[in-house]
Short mmCIF file of C-alpha atoms and ligand atoms in Angstrom, two decimals:
data_model
loop_
_atom_site.label_atom_id
_atom_site.label_comp_id
_atom_site.label_asym_id
_atom_site.label_seq_id
_atom_site.Cartn_x
_atom_site.Cartn_y
_atom_site.Cartn_z
CA UNK A 13 -45.89 60.11 -3.19
CA UNK A 14 -49.56 60.73 -2.69
CA UNK A 15 -51.07 60.77 0.77
CA UNK A 16 -53.01 57.76 2.02
CA UNK A 17 -55.43 57.29 4.88
CA UNK A 18 -53.48 55.46 7.60
CA UNK A 19 -55.13 52.27 8.84
CA UNK A 20 -56.92 52.65 12.16
CA UNK A 21 -54.64 51.32 14.91
CA UNK A 22 -57.64 49.50 16.47
CA UNK A 23 -60.98 48.10 15.33
CA UNK A 24 -63.93 50.27 14.32
CA UNK A 25 -65.81 49.07 17.39
CA UNK A 26 -62.83 49.33 19.77
CA UNK A 27 -63.85 52.71 21.21
CA UNK A 28 -67.40 51.59 22.05
CA UNK A 29 -69.44 52.71 23.89
CA UNK A 30 -67.82 56.15 23.80
CA UNK A 31 -67.43 56.41 20.01
CA UNK A 32 -69.71 54.09 18.08
CA UNK A 33 -68.66 51.69 15.34
CA UNK A 34 -70.82 53.23 12.61
CA UNK A 35 -69.38 56.68 13.23
CA UNK A 36 -65.83 55.34 13.16
CA UNK A 37 -66.43 53.55 9.85
CA UNK A 38 -67.85 56.52 7.99
CA UNK A 39 -65.52 59.02 9.67
CA UNK A 40 -62.33 57.09 8.90
CA UNK A 41 -63.21 55.40 5.61
CA UNK A 42 -65.29 58.11 3.95
CA UNK A 43 -64.55 61.51 5.48
CA UNK A 44 -60.82 61.06 5.93
CA UNK A 45 -60.52 59.44 2.48
CA UNK A 46 -62.24 62.44 0.90
CA UNK A 47 -59.75 64.83 2.54
CA UNK A 48 -56.85 62.72 1.30
CA UNK A 49 -58.20 62.53 -2.25
CA UNK A 50 -58.80 66.27 -2.48
CA UNK A 51 -55.45 67.14 -0.87
CA UNK A 52 -53.71 64.91 -3.41
CA UNK A 53 -55.62 66.60 -6.25
CA UNK A 54 -54.68 70.06 -4.99
CA UNK A 55 -50.96 69.30 -4.56
CA UNK A 56 -50.51 67.21 -7.69
CA UNK A 57 -47.99 68.82 -10.03
CA UNK A 58 -46.75 71.33 -7.46
CA UNK A 59 -43.35 71.29 -5.79
CA UNK A 60 -45.18 70.45 -2.54
CA UNK A 61 -46.32 67.07 -3.86
CA UNK A 62 -44.80 64.40 -1.62
CA UNK A 63 -43.84 66.70 1.26
CA UNK A 64 -44.83 65.66 4.77
CA UNK A 65 -48.31 66.98 5.50
CA UNK A 66 -47.05 68.74 8.67
CA UNK A 67 -44.56 70.74 6.56
CA UNK A 68 -47.22 71.67 4.04
CA UNK A 69 -49.74 72.87 6.63
CA UNK A 70 -47.04 74.73 8.60
CA UNK A 71 -46.10 76.63 5.43
CA UNK A 72 -49.50 77.28 3.85
CA UNK A 73 -48.69 80.87 2.97
CA UNK A 74 -45.84 79.69 0.73
CA UNK A 75 -48.09 77.58 -1.47
CA UNK A 76 -49.36 78.91 -4.80
CA UNK A 77 -52.22 81.24 -3.93
CA UNK A 78 -54.85 79.16 -5.72
CA UNK A 79 -53.81 76.07 -3.72
CA UNK A 80 -53.85 77.59 -0.25
CA UNK A 81 -57.60 77.31 0.31
CA UNK A 82 -58.02 73.71 -0.88
CA UNK A 83 -54.90 72.56 0.96
CA UNK A 84 -55.88 74.37 4.17
CA UNK A 85 -59.20 72.50 4.09
CA UNK A 86 -58.31 69.08 2.73
CA UNK A 87 -54.65 68.81 3.70
CA UNK A 88 -55.65 70.12 7.10
CA UNK A 89 -58.36 67.46 7.23
CA UNK A 90 -55.78 64.77 6.50
CA UNK A 91 -53.40 66.03 9.20
CA UNK A 92 -56.11 66.58 11.80
CA UNK A 93 -57.68 63.16 11.36
CA UNK A 94 -54.32 61.37 11.35
CA UNK A 95 -53.57 62.99 14.72
CA UNK A 96 -57.08 62.21 15.96
CA UNK A 97 -57.00 58.44 15.31
CA UNK A 98 -53.58 58.20 16.96
CA UNK A 99 -54.78 60.15 20.01
CA UNK A 100 -57.40 57.58 20.91
CA UNK A 101 -57.08 54.04 22.23
CA UNK A 102 -59.32 51.29 23.58
CA UNK A 103 -57.09 51.54 26.67
CA UNK A 104 -57.45 55.32 26.84
CA UNK A 105 -58.85 57.61 29.47
CA UNK A 106 -57.60 58.46 32.92
CA UNK A 107 -55.06 61.19 33.37
CA UNK A 108 -51.58 62.02 32.10
CA UNK A 109 -48.54 61.30 34.26
CA UNK A 110 -45.09 62.76 34.71
CA UNK A 111 -43.90 65.96 33.03
CA UNK A 112 -47.08 66.39 30.97
CA UNK A 113 -49.23 66.21 34.10
CA UNK A 114 -47.03 68.85 35.75
CA UNK A 115 -47.18 71.10 32.70
CA UNK A 116 -50.97 70.86 32.59
CA UNK A 117 -51.18 71.79 36.27
CA UNK A 118 -48.85 74.75 35.69
CA UNK A 119 -50.78 76.03 32.70
CA UNK A 120 -54.37 75.46 33.80
CA UNK A 121 -54.31 74.96 37.58
CA UNK A 122 -55.39 71.33 37.52
CA UNK A 123 -56.31 68.52 35.16
CA UNK A 124 -59.98 69.20 35.85
CA UNK A 125 -59.55 72.88 34.98
CA UNK A 126 -57.83 71.85 31.75
CA UNK A 127 -60.68 69.49 30.87
CA UNK A 128 -63.24 72.22 31.48
CA UNK A 129 -61.33 74.64 29.28
CA UNK A 130 -60.94 72.21 26.38
CA UNK A 131 -64.60 71.21 26.61
CA UNK A 132 -65.76 74.83 26.71
CA UNK A 133 -63.59 75.60 23.68
CA UNK A 134 -65.09 72.66 21.79
CA UNK A 135 -68.65 73.59 22.73
CA UNK A 136 -67.99 77.23 21.88
CA UNK A 137 -66.61 76.52 18.42
CA UNK A 138 -69.40 77.83 16.18
CA UNK A 139 -70.13 75.43 13.35
CA UNK A 140 -67.39 72.95 12.57
CA UNK A 141 -63.87 72.80 13.92
CA UNK A 142 -61.55 71.47 16.57
CA UNK A 143 -60.44 72.15 20.15
CA UNK A 144 -56.74 71.57 20.86
CA UNK A 145 -54.15 71.24 23.56
CA UNK A 146 -51.06 72.82 22.04
CA UNK A 147 -47.47 73.46 22.92
CA UNK A 148 -47.11 77.16 22.25
CA UNK A 149 -43.41 77.74 22.80
CA UNK A 150 -43.50 78.94 26.39
CA UNK A 151 -45.94 76.32 27.60
CA UNK A 152 -49.28 74.68 27.06
CA UNK A 153 -52.44 76.36 25.83
CA UNK A 154 -55.94 75.45 24.70
CA UNK A 155 -57.02 76.85 21.34
CA UNK A 156 -59.92 76.35 18.97
CA UNK A 157 -59.69 76.24 15.19
CA UNK A 158 -62.48 76.54 12.60
CA UNK A 159 -63.06 74.03 9.81
CA UNK A 160 -59.92 71.89 9.27
CA UNK A 161 -57.39 74.52 10.33
CA UNK A 162 -54.50 73.14 12.39
CA UNK A 163 -52.57 75.09 15.06
CA UNK A 164 -49.31 74.22 13.30
CA UNK A 165 -50.11 76.96 10.78
CA UNK A 166 -49.88 79.43 13.70
CA UNK A 167 -46.55 78.01 14.85
CA UNK A 168 -48.04 75.93 17.65
CA UNK A 169 -47.54 72.18 18.10
CA UNK A 170 -50.79 70.22 18.42
CA UNK A 171 -50.61 67.64 21.23
CA UNK A 172 -54.27 66.58 21.39
CA UNK A 173 -57.34 67.57 19.42
CA UNK A 174 -61.02 66.77 19.58
CA UNK A 175 -63.02 66.85 16.37
CA UNK A 176 -66.26 68.78 16.96
CA UNK A 177 -67.64 68.50 13.44
CA UNK A 178 -71.11 66.97 13.60
CA UNK A 179 -69.88 64.02 11.50
CA UNK A 180 -67.73 63.03 14.51
CA UNK A 181 -70.68 62.50 16.85
CA UNK A 182 -74.10 63.03 15.28
CA UNK A 183 -75.10 59.38 14.77
CA UNK A 184 -74.80 58.62 18.49
CA UNK A 185 -75.09 61.99 20.19
CA UNK A 186 -77.20 64.06 17.72
CA UNK A 187 -76.92 67.71 18.79
CA UNK A 188 -75.39 66.88 22.20
CA UNK A 189 -71.82 67.94 21.56
CA UNK A 190 -71.08 68.30 25.31
CA UNK A 191 -72.03 64.65 25.91
CA UNK A 192 -69.76 63.54 23.07
CA UNK A 193 -66.81 65.46 24.51
CA UNK A 194 -67.47 64.00 27.97
CA UNK A 195 -67.39 60.49 26.48
CA UNK A 196 -64.37 61.20 24.25
CA UNK A 197 -62.15 61.76 27.33
CA UNK A 198 -62.46 58.02 27.98
CA UNK A 199 -60.60 57.33 24.73
CA UNK A 200 -57.64 59.70 25.08
CA UNK A 201 -54.27 57.94 24.84
CA UNK A 202 -52.22 60.00 27.30
CA UNK A 203 -49.06 58.02 26.56
CA UNK A 204 -49.30 59.23 22.95
CA UNK A 205 -49.98 62.81 24.02
CA UNK A 206 -46.97 62.63 26.35
CA UNK A 207 -44.79 61.46 23.45
CA UNK A 208 -45.83 64.52 21.44
CA UNK A 209 -45.18 66.75 24.44
CA UNK A 210 -41.64 65.35 24.80
CA UNK A 211 -41.00 65.67 21.06
CA UNK A 212 -42.12 69.32 21.22
CA UNK A 213 -39.47 70.00 23.86
CA UNK A 214 -41.44 69.13 27.02
MN1 MN3 B 322 -63.78 64.64 11.28
#
């Protein structure tokens, strides 16, 4: 079965004023749709057609060599954006609680130190890409990926990612990527991130 763009779990304007309605419309309806269409084209007729996108992106090196590039980019775009929409909520913001909060303190020193590290990784990503909180086997880490690469290809489990492609923020923030990341924290659904942390083994 071909991939589809999942419906947004909230309205286009629900993340205002942090993420604006116009950006959400074009980002979800146009950009994500284009990744889905091109991922479906690339996988059509291969034995990977219909496999869960996480499995495909975790096993990129096993795809036919001429499919690896297109699927890395467009399949990765589908996976990354699916995670991204689910990671935000109109009721987001604040701080994590429970085991995730403890793990963040252990890995980074404090929640504030974690926020600084993720922000610096996002700002430091040259060109387009993502900054991630990942479960890396032994504990939590912050990593950056270029383009639409996903940490799952490196054996890490993505818990939270911020899209730092200009299409994610340019309409409202222009070149001010740091301001966008500062505002994006107000949308993070920590209950969802905690679910992923538990599913990854806590
Ligand atoms: Mn994007």
